[in-house]
PDB file of N, CA and C in Angstrom:
ATOM      1  N   MET A   1     -18.907   6.222   1.441  1.00  0.00           N
ATOM      2  CA  MET A   1     -17.686   6.230   0.656  1.00  0.00           C
ATOM      3  C   MET A   1     -17.938   5.508  -0.649  1.00  0.00           C
ATOM      4  N   SER A   2     -17.504   6.133  -1.690  1.00  0.00           N
ATOM      5  CA  SER A   2     -17.636   5.507  -2.995  1.00  0.00           C
ATOM      6  C   SER A   2     -16.693   4.313  -3.091  1.00  0.00           C
ATOM      7  N   LYS A   3     -17.162   3.288  -3.720  1.00  0.00           N
ATOM      8  CA  LYS A   3     -16.318   2.101  -3.861  1.00  0.00           C
ATOM      9  C   LYS A   3     -15.175   2.326  -4.832  1.00  0.00           C
ATOM     10  N   ALA A   4     -15.214   3.431  -5.564  1.00  0.00           N
ATOM     11  CA  ALA A   4     -14.132   3.742  -6.499  1.00  0.00           C
ATOM     12  C   ALA A   4     -12.801   3.920  -5.780  1.00  0.00           C
ATOM     13  N   TRP A   5     -12.834   4.372  -4.538  1.00  0.00           N
ATOM     14  CA  TRP A   5     -11.595   4.540  -3.775  1.00  0.00           C
ATOM     15  C   TRP A   5     -10.899   3.206  -3.534  1.00  0.00           C
ATOM     16  N   TYR A   6     -11.646   2.155  -3.456  1.00  0.00           N
ATOM     17  CA  TYR A   6     -11.053   0.839  -3.200  1.00  0.00           C
ATOM     18  C   TYR A   6     -10.218   0.336  -4.372  1.00  0.00           C
ATOM     19  N   VAL A   7     -10.419   0.902  -5.542  1.00  0.00           N
ATOM     20  CA  VAL A   7      -9.594   0.529  -6.699  1.00  0.00           C
ATOM     21  C   VAL A   7      -8.137   0.883  -6.440  1.00  0.00           C
ATOM     22  N   LEU A   8      -7.912   1.930  -5.647  1.00  0.00           N
ATOM     23  CA  LEU A   8      -6.541   2.308  -5.303  1.00  0.00           C
ATOM     24  C   LEU A   8      -5.808   1.193  -4.576  1.00  0.00           C
ATOM     25  N   LEU A   9      -6.538   0.373  -3.843  1.00  0.00           N
ATOM     26  CA  LEU A   9      -5.897  -0.727  -3.113  1.00  0.00           C
ATOM     27  C   LEU A   9      -5.472  -1.855  -4.038  1.00  0.00           C
ATOM     28  N   LEU A  10      -6.050  -1.898  -5.214  1.00  0.00           N
ATOM     29  CA  LEU A  10      -5.682  -2.934  -6.180  1.00  0.00           C
ATOM     30  C   LEU A  10      -4.448  -2.563  -7.003  1.00  0.00           C
ATOM     31  N   LEU A  11      -4.177  -1.277  -7.128  1.00  0.00           N
ATOM     32  CA  LEU A  11      -3.071  -0.836  -7.975  1.00  0.00           C
ATOM     33  C   LEU A  11      -1.724  -1.458  -7.598  1.00  0.00           C
ATOM     34  N   PRO A  12      -1.304  -1.426  -6.320  1.00  0.00           N
ATOM     35  CA  PRO A  12      -0.007  -2.043  -5.985  1.00  0.00           C
ATOM     36  C   PRO A  12       0.023  -3.537  -6.270  1.00  0.00           C
ATOM     37  N   PHE A  13      -1.088  -4.173  -6.062  1.00  0.00           N
ATOM     38  CA  PHE A  13      -1.147  -5.617  -6.328  1.00  0.00           C
ATOM     39  C   PHE A  13      -0.964  -5.904  -7.809  1.00  0.00           C
ATOM     40  N   ILE A  14      -1.666  -5.159  -8.630  1.00  0.00           N
ATOM     41  CA  ILE A  14      -1.591  -5.378 -10.073  1.00  0.00           C
ATOM     42  C   ILE A  14      -0.216  -4.970 -10.614  1.00  0.00           C
ATOM     43  N   ALA A  15       0.329  -3.875 -10.087  1.00  0.00           N
ATOM     44  CA  ALA A  15       1.610  -3.372 -10.585  1.00  0.00           C
ATOM     45  C   ALA A  15       2.765  -4.325 -10.305  1.00  0.00           C
ATOM     46  N   THR A  16       2.657  -5.129  -9.265  1.00  0.00           N
ATOM     47  CA  THR A  16       3.754  -6.061  -8.935  1.00  0.00           C
ATOM     48  C   THR A  16       3.385  -7.511  -9.192  1.00  0.00           C
ATOM     49  N   LEU A  17       2.290  -7.726  -9.866  1.00  0.00           N
ATOM     50  CA  LEU A  17       1.804  -9.086 -10.081  1.00  0.00           C
ATOM     51  C   LEU A  17       2.630  -9.868 -11.090  1.00  0.00           C
ATOM     52  N   PHE A  18       3.201  -9.177 -12.070  1.00  0.00           N
ATOM     53  CA  PHE A  18       3.931  -9.857 -13.140  1.00  0.00           C
ATOM     54  C   PHE A  18       5.393  -9.423 -13.140  1.00  0.00           C
ATOM     55  N   PRO A  19       6.243 -10.107 -12.389  1.00  0.00           N
ATOM     56  CA  PRO A  19       7.650  -9.701 -12.303  1.00  0.00           C
ATOM     57  C   PRO A  19       8.384  -9.754 -13.642  1.00  0.00           C
ATOM     58  N   SER A  20       7.905 -10.558 -14.564  1.00  0.00           N
ATOM     59  CA  SER A  20       8.596 -10.615 -15.853  1.00  0.00           C
ATOM     60  C   SER A  20       8.521  -9.285 -16.598  1.00  0.00           C
ATOM     61  N   LEU A  21       7.556  -8.430 -16.247  1.00  0.00           N
ATOM     62  CA  LEU A  21       7.424  -7.125 -16.906  1.00  0.00           C
ATOM     63  C   LEU A  21       8.456  -6.119 -16.410  1.00  0.00           C
ATOM     64  N   TYR A  22       8.899  -6.255 -15.176  1.00  0.00           N
ATOM     65  CA  TYR A  22       9.856  -5.281 -14.640  1.00  0.00           C
ATOM     66  C   TYR A  22      11.175  -5.919 -14.241  1.00  0.00           C
ATOM     67  N   ASN A  23      11.418  -7.131 -14.667  1.00  0.00           N
ATOM     68  CA  ASN A  23      12.663  -7.819 -14.370  1.00  0.00           C
ATOM     69  C   ASN A  23      13.728  -7.420 -15.383  1.00  0.00           C
ATOM     70  N   SER A  24      14.308  -6.241 -15.179  1.00  0.00           N
ATOM     71  CA  SER A  24      15.370  -5.780 -16.066  1.00  0.00           C
ATOM     72  C   SER A  24      16.378  -4.949 -15.276  1.00  0.00           C
ATOM     73  N   TRP A  25      17.515  -4.788 -15.850  1.00  0.00           N
ATOM     74  CA  TRP A  25      18.582  -4.041 -15.195  1.00  0.00           C
ATOM     75  C   TRP A  25      18.396  -2.534 -15.403  1.00  0.00           C
ATOM     76  N   ASN A  26      18.035  -2.157 -16.599  1.00  0.00           N
ATOM     77  CA  ASN A  26      17.899  -0.738 -16.936  1.00  0.00           C
ATOM     78  C   ASN A  26      16.453  -0.309 -16.957  1.00  0.00           C
ATOM     79  N   PRO A  27      16.146   0.900 -16.622  1.00  0.00           N
ATOM     80  CA  PRO A  27      17.028   1.986 -16.196  1.00  0.00           C
ATOM     81  C   PRO A  27      17.412   1.838 -14.727  1.00  0.00           C
ATOM     82  N   THR A  28      18.592   2.243 -14.412  1.00  0.00           N
ATOM     83  CA  THR A  28      19.043   2.190 -13.023  1.00  0.00           C
ATOM     84  C   THR A  28      18.748   3.528 -12.354  1.00  0.00           C
ATOM     85  N   LEU A  29      18.601   3.479 -11.043  1.00  0.00           N
ATOM     86  CA  LEU A  29      18.376   4.690 -10.260  1.00  0.00           C
ATOM     87  C   LEU A  29      19.314   4.639  -9.061  1.00  0.00           C
ATOM     88  N   PHE A  30      20.243   5.571  -8.991  1.00  0.00           N
ATOM     89  CA  PHE A  30      21.266   5.604  -7.943  1.00  0.00           C
ATOM     90  C   PHE A  30      22.026   4.282  -7.874  1.00  0.00           C
ATOM     91  N   GLY A  31      22.220   3.649  -8.992  1.00  0.00           N
ATOM     92  CA  GLY A  31      22.948   2.393  -9.065  1.00  0.00           C
ATOM     93  C   GLY A  31      22.109   1.154  -8.832  1.00  0.00           C
ATOM     94  N   PHE A  32      20.845   1.337  -8.487  1.00  0.00           N
ATOM     95  CA  PHE A  32      19.960   0.197  -8.258  1.00  0.00           C
ATOM     96  C   PHE A  32      19.302  -0.226  -9.571  1.00  0.00           C
ATOM     97  N   PRO A  33      19.293  -1.520  -9.852  1.00  0.00           N
ATOM     98  CA  PRO A  33      18.603  -1.992 -11.056  1.00  0.00           C
ATOM     99  C   PRO A  33      17.108  -1.702 -10.981  1.00  0.00           C
ATOM    100  N   PHE A  34      16.522  -1.613 -12.131  1.00  0.00           N
ATOM    101  CA  PHE A  34      15.096  -1.298 -12.226  1.00  0.00           C
ATOM    102  C   PHE A  34      14.251  -2.259 -11.412  1.00  0.00           C
ATOM    103  N   PHE A  35      14.619  -3.538 -11.417  1.00  0.00           N
ATOM    104  CA  PHE A  35      13.850  -4.545 -10.687  1.00  0.00           C
ATOM    105  C   PHE A  35      13.690  -4.168  -9.225  1.00  0.00           C
ATOM    106  N   TYR A  36      14.730  -3.669  -8.579  1.00  0.00           N
ATOM    107  CA  TYR A  36      14.667  -3.355  -7.150  1.00  0.00           C
ATOM    108  C   TYR A  36      13.990  -2.018  -6.873  1.00  0.00           C
ATOM    109  N   TRP A  37      14.392  -0.984  -7.637  1.00  0.00           N
ATOM    110  CA  TRP A  37      13.810   0.318  -7.301  1.00  0.00           C
ATOM    111  C   TRP A  37      12.337   0.401  -7.695  1.00  0.00           C
ATOM    112  N   TYR A  38      11.897  -0.370  -8.669  1.00  0.00           N
ATOM    113  CA  TYR A  38      10.481  -0.398  -9.029  1.00  0.00           C
ATOM    114  C   TYR A  38       9.654  -0.951  -7.862  1.00  0.00           C
ATOM    115  N   GLN A  39      10.157  -2.012  -7.248  1.00  0.00           N
ATOM    116  CA  GLN A  39       9.433  -2.591  -6.114  1.00  0.00           C
ATOM    117  C   GLN A  39       9.459  -1.663  -4.903  1.00  0.00           C
ATOM    118  N   MET A  40      10.600  -1.001  -4.672  1.00  0.00           N
ATOM    119  CA  MET A  40      10.673  -0.056  -3.558  1.00  0.00           C
ATOM    120  C   MET A  40       9.750   1.139  -3.800  1.00  0.00           C
ATOM    121  N   LEU A  41       9.641   1.557  -5.042  1.00  0.00           N
ATOM    122  CA  LEU A  41       8.713   2.645  -5.375  1.00  0.00           C
ATOM    123  C   LEU A  41       7.283   2.249  -5.035  1.00  0.00           C
ATOM    124  N   TRP A  42       6.936   1.008  -5.292  1.00  0.00           N
ATOM    125  CA  TRP A  42       5.572   0.557  -4.998  1.00  0.00           C
ATOM    126  C   TRP A  42       5.309   0.396  -3.510  1.00  0.00           C
ATOM    127  N   VAL A  43       6.349   0.220  -2.722  1.00  0.00           N
ATOM    128  CA  VAL A  43       6.156   0.230  -1.261  1.00  0.00           C
ATOM    129  C   VAL A  43       5.665   1.609  -0.830  1.00  0.00           C
ATOM    130  N   ILE A  44       6.299   2.641  -1.367  1.00  0.00           N
ATOM    131  CA  ILE A  44       5.898   4.017  -1.029  1.00  0.00           C
ATOM    132  C   ILE A  44       4.516   4.323  -1.594  1.00  0.00           C
ATOM    133  N   LEU A  45       4.292   3.945  -2.849  1.00  0.00           N
ATOM    134  CA  LEU A  45       2.993   4.213  -3.471  1.00  0.00           C
ATOM    135  C   LEU A  45       1.871   3.427  -2.787  1.00  0.00           C
ATOM    136  N   SER A  46       2.163   2.234  -2.315  1.00  0.00           N
ATOM    137  CA  SER A  46       1.159   1.446  -1.596  1.00  0.00           C
ATOM    138  C   SER A  46       0.742   2.137  -0.307  1.00  0.00           C
ATOM    139  N   ALA A  47       1.724   2.680   0.403  1.00  0.00           N
ATOM    140  CA  ALA A  47       1.405   3.411   1.628  1.00  0.00           C
ATOM    141  C   ALA A  47       0.560   4.635   1.317  1.00  0.00           C
ATOM    142  N   ALA A  48       0.880   5.321   0.228  1.00  0.00           N
ATOM    143  CA  ALA A  48       0.106   6.501  -0.164  1.00  0.00           C
ATOM    144  C   ALA A  48      -1.328   6.110  -0.544  1.00  0.00           C
ATOM    145  N   CYS A  49      -1.476   5.028  -1.286  1.00  0.00           N
ATOM    146  CA  CYS A  49      -2.816   4.567  -1.674  1.00  0.00           C
ATOM    147  C   CYS A  49      -3.627   4.166  -0.440  1.00  0.00           C
ATOM    148  N   THR A  50      -3.011   3.456   0.466  1.00  0.00           N
ATOM    149  CA  THR A  50      -3.700   3.043   1.682  1.00  0.00           C
ATOM    150  C   THR A  50      -4.106   4.250   2.515  1.00  0.00           C
ATOM    151  N   GLY A  51      -3.221   5.240   2.600  1.00  0.00           N
ATOM    152  CA  GLY A  51      -3.539   6.450   3.332  1.00  0.00           C
ATOM    153  C   GLY A  51      -4.692   7.219   2.716  1.00  0.00           C
ATOM    154  N   LEU A  52      -4.711   7.296   1.403  1.00  0.00           N
ATOM    155  CA  LEU A  52      -5.807   7.995   0.734  1.00  0.00           C
ATOM    156  C   LEU A  52      -7.142   7.303   0.973  1.00  0.00           C
ATOM    157  N   VAL A  53      -7.153   5.990   0.901  1.00  0.00           N
ATOM    158  CA  VAL A  53      -8.393   5.251   1.141  1.00  0.00           C
ATOM    159  C   VAL A  53      -8.826   5.417   2.598  1.00  0.00           C
ATOM    160  N   TYR A  54      -7.871   5.408   3.508  1.00  0.00           N
ATOM    161  CA  TYR A  54      -8.195   5.609   4.917  1.00  0.00           C
ATOM    162  C   TYR A  54      -8.829   6.974   5.149  1.00  0.00           C
ATOM    163  N   LEU A  55      -8.228   8.012   4.566  1.00  0.00           N
ATOM    164  CA  LEU A  55      -8.775   9.359   4.738  1.00  0.00           C
ATOM    165  C   LEU A  55     -10.160   9.483   4.116  1.00  0.00           C
ATOM    166  N   ALA A  56     -10.363   8.875   2.978  1.00  0.00           N
ATOM    167  CA  ALA A  56     -11.683   8.921   2.341  1.00  0.00           C
ATOM    168  C   ALA A  56     -12.712   8.188   3.188  1.00  0.00           C
ATOM    169  N   GLU A  57     -12.327   7.052   3.747  1.00  0.00           N
ATOM    170  CA  GLU A  57     -13.245   6.288   4.590  1.00  0.00           C
ATOM    171  C   GLU A  57     -13.561   7.049   5.876  1.00  0.00           C
ATOM    172  N   ARG A  58     -12.551   7.676   6.457  1.00  0.00           N
ATOM    173  CA  ARG A  58     -12.767   8.450   7.684  1.00  0.00           C
ATOM    174  C   ARG A  58     -13.690   9.636   7.437  1.00  0.00           C
ATOM    175  N   ARG A  59     -13.513  10.287   6.294  1.00  0.00           N
ATOM    176  CA  ARG A  59     -14.376  11.428   5.953  1.00  0.00           C
ATOM    177  C   ARG A  59     -15.817  10.966   5.783  1.00  0.00           C
ATOM    178  N   THR A  60     -16.009   9.829   5.161  1.00  0.00           N
ATOM    179  CA  THR A  60     -17.355   9.300   4.964  1.00  0.00           C
ATOM    180  C   THR A  60     -17.977   8.902   6.296  1.00  0.00           C
ATOM    181  N   SER A  61     -17.190   8.299   7.166  1.00  0.00           N
ATOM    182  CA  SER A  61     -17.705   7.900   8.478  1.00  0.00           C
ATOM    183  C   SER A  61     -18.090   9.109   9.308  1.00  0.00           C
ATOM    184  N   ALA A  62     -17.308  10.163   9.237  1.00  0.00           N
ATOM    185  CA  ALA A  62     -17.624  11.383   9.980  1.00  0.00           C
ATOM    186  C   ALA A  62     -18.881  12.044   9.438  1.00  0.00           C
ATOM    187  N   ALA A  63     -19.100  11.953   8.153  1.00  0.00           N
ATOM    188  CA  ALA A  63     -20.286  12.564   7.547  1.00  0.00           C
ATOM    189  C   ALA A  63     -21.560  11.822   7.955  1.00  0.00           C
ATOM    190  N   ARG A  64     -21.437  10.515   8.196  1.00  0.00           N
ATOM    191  CA  ARG A  64     -22.613   9.722   8.588  1.00  0.00           C
ATOM    192  C   ARG A  64     -23.066  10.022  10.009  1.00  0.00           C
ATOM    193  N   LYS A  65     -22.125  10.433  10.862  1.00  0.00           N
ATOM    194  CA  LYS A  65     -22.472  10.666  12.282  1.00  0.00           C
ATOM    195  C   LYS A  65     -23.167  11.975  12.478  1.00  0.00           C
TER     196      LYS A  65
END
């Protein structure tokens, strides 16, 4: 497995590292301030990133056997 896939695991960490960048009311989504829906979006994106890395690792492990 290429180590480039592991960069995906850093994205959620970096995206939520500086709350002062996303600590705002606007734009709202379904009435939720940006601060909350941005973090909830990263929960979903984090799961997607983790899943992609898992699938890439599993494919590499299967190829080695």
